[in-house]
XYZ file of C-alpha atoms in Angstrom:
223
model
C 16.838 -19.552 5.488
C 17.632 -17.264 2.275
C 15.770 -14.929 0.842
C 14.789 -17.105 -1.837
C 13.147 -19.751 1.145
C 11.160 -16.459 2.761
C 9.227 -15.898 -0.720
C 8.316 -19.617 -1.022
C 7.552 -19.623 2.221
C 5.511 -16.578 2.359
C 3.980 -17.313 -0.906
C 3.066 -20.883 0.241
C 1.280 -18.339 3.574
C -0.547 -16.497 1.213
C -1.874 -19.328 -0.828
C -3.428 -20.405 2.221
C -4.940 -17.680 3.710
C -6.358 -17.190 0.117
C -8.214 -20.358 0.357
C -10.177 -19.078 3.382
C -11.109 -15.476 1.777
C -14.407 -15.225 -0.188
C -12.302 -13.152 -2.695
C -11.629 -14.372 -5.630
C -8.832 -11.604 -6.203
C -5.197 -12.438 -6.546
C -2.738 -11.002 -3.670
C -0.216 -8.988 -4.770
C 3.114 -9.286 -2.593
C 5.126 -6.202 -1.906
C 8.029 -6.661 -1.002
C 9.202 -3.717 1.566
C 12.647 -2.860 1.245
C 12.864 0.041 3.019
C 15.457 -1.814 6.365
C 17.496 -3.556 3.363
C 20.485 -2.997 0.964
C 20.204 -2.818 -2.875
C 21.516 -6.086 -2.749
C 18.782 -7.397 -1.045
C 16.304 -5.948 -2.721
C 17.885 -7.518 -6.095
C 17.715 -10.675 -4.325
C 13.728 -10.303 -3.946
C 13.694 -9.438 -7.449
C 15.717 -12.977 -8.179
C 13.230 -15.024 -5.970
C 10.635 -13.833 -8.290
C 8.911 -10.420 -5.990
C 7.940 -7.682 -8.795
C 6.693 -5.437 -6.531
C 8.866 -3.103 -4.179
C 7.884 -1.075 -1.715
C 9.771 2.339 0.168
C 9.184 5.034 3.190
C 11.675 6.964 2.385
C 12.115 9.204 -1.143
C 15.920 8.544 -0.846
C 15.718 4.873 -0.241
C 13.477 4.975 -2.982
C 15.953 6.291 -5.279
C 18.580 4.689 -4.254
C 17.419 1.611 -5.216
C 15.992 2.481 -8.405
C 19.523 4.266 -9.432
C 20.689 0.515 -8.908
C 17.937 -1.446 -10.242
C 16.228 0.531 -12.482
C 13.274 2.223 -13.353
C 12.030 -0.850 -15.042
C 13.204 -3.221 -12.891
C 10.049 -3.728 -10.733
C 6.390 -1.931 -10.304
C 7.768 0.354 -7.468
C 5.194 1.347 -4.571
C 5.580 4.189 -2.248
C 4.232 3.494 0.893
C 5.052 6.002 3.297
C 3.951 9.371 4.808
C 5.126 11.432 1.896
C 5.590 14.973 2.182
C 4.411 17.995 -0.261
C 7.987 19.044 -0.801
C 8.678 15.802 -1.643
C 6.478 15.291 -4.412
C 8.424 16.871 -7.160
C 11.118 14.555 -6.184
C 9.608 11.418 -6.728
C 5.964 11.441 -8.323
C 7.188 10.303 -11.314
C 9.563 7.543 -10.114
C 6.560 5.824 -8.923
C 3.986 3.397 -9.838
C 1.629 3.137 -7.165
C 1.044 5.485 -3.869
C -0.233 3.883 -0.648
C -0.774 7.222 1.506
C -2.763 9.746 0.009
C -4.502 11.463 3.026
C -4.559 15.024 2.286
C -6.130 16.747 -0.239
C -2.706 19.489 -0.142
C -1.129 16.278 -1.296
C -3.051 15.468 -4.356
C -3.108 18.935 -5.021
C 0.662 18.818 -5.445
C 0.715 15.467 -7.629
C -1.291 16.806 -9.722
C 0.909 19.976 -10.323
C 3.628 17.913 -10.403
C 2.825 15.405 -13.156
C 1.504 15.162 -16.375
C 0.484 11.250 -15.631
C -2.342 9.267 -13.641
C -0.849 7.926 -10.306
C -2.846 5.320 -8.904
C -3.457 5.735 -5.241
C -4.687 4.353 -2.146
C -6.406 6.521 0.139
C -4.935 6.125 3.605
C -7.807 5.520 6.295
C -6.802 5.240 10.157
C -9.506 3.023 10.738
C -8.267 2.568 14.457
C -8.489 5.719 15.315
C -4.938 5.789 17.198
C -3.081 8.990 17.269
C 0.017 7.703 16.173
C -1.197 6.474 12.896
C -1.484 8.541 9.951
C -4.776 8.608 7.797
C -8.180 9.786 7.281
C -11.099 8.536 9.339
C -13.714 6.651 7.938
C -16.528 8.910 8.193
C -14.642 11.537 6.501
C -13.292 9.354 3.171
C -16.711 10.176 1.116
C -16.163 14.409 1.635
C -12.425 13.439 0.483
C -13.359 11.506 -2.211
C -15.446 14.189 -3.330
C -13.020 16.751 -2.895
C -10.551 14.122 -4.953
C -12.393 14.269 -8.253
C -11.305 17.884 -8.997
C -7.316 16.611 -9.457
C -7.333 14.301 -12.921
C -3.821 13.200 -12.301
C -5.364 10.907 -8.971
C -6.703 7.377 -9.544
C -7.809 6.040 -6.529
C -7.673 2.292 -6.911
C -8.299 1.411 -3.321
C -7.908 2.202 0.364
C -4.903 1.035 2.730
C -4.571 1.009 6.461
C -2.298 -0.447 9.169
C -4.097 -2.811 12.316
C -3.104 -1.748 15.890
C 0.166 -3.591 16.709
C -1.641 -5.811 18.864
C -1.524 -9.844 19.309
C -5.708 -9.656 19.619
C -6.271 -11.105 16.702
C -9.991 -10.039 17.041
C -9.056 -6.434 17.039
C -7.190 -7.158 14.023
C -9.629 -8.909 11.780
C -12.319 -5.988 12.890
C -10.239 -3.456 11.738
C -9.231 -5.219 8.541
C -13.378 -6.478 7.991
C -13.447 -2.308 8.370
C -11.656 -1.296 5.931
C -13.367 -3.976 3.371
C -16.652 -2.618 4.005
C -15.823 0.782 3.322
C -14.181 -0.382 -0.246
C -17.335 -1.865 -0.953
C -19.324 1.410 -0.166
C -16.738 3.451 -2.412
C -16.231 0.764 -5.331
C -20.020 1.040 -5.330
C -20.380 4.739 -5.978
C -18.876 3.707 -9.615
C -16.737 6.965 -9.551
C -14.581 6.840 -12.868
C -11.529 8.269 -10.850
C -12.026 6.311 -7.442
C -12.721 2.735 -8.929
C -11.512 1.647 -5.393
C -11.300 -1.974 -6.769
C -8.157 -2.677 -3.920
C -7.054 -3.062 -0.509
C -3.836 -2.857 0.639
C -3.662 -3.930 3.974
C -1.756 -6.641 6.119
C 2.077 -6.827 7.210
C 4.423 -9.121 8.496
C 2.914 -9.977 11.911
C -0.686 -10.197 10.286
C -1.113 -10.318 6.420
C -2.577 -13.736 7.041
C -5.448 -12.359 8.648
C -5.505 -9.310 6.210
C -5.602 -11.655 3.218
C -8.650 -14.057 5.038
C -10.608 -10.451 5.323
C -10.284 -9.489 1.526
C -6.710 -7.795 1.404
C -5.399 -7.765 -2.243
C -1.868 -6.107 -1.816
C -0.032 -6.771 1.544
C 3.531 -5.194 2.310
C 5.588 -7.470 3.934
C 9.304 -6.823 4.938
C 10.673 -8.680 7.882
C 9.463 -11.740 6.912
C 10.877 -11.741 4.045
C 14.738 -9.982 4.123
C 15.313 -11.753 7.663
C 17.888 -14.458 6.816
């Protein structure tokens, strides 16, 4: 199949897990780049994805050094370090890992723009996943209003790598209820209107539990 076939495909998925969410929200695909050549990620552009998402500040560049600045809404969705910042803050539209408060600290010294955010929440609670726990994300929030470059426009997680599909949707259903808890505190810098949540192996499910970005990669550059 070509990479043109994966989008339709996985756009075709989408629709259909759509159908059996209670949101009425459009799902944004992202398409994650970060395994893949320029020229793949130009061919995603081609077959119609406008979203692109990185791990890595120099993949990041990279690409946009051969695509452009313009050429897509460019997402950030890996552990990114302070010392980083300064690098990249402003060669990016969206930020799917804030989980620190050094970090936001440091965007906001670094840029003279809003960044739109999602706050990072290990709702698992395994060790080798990066985020903030959910009973902590109202103290960070709090903490979060004091930097006016941050927007927080949702909260993202990643499900256990698990084929228990149960243990999936819980942790996705999670993560929705908490966005309801914070989109309800009507903070004017934590809207938290989003959730970015669901992968490759289980965006399906994501989507069905109220997911309205997914980052998808394999699925889609695997020819």
């Amino acid at each position: 199949m070509s990479i043109l076939d994966n989008v339709q495909e996985v756009t075709k998925r989408m629709q259909q897990a759509s159908e059996k969410s209670s949101s009425e929200k459009q799902v944004q695909l992202i398409g994650v780049t970060k395994s893949v050549s320029s020229q793949v990620a130009s061919e995603l552009l081609a077959a119609g994805v406008t979203h692109l998402g990185e791990n890595r500040p120099d993949g990041l560049l990279e690409k946009q050094a051969e695509l452009g600045r313009t050429a897509c809404t460019w997402h950030f969705i890996g552990t990114l370090q302070t010392r980083k910042v300064r690098q990249i803050i402003d060669a990016i539209d969206v930020l799917h890992s804030l989980d620190r408060l050094h970090l936001a600290e440091e965007i906001n010294k670094r840029t003279d723009r809003i960044i739109d955010c999602f706050i990072q929440v290990n709702v698992s609670g395994e060790e080798s996943k990066q985020g903030i726990a959910p009973e902590d994300v109202p103290s960070f929030l709090h903490e979060i209003g004091q930097y006016p470059a941050i927007r927080v426009i949702g909260l993202m997680t990643m499900a256990p790598l698990t084929e228990d599909t149960t243990r999936i949707r819980k942790v996705f259903r999670s993560l929705k209820t908490l966005q309801e808890e914070v989109k309800a505190k009507k903070l004017s810098y934590a809207p938290c209107t989003e959730l970015s949540m669901g992968m490759s192996s289980d965006f399906e499910i994501a989507i069905e539990e109220g997911a309205t970005f997914v980052r998808i990669g394999t699925t889609l550059v695997h020819t």
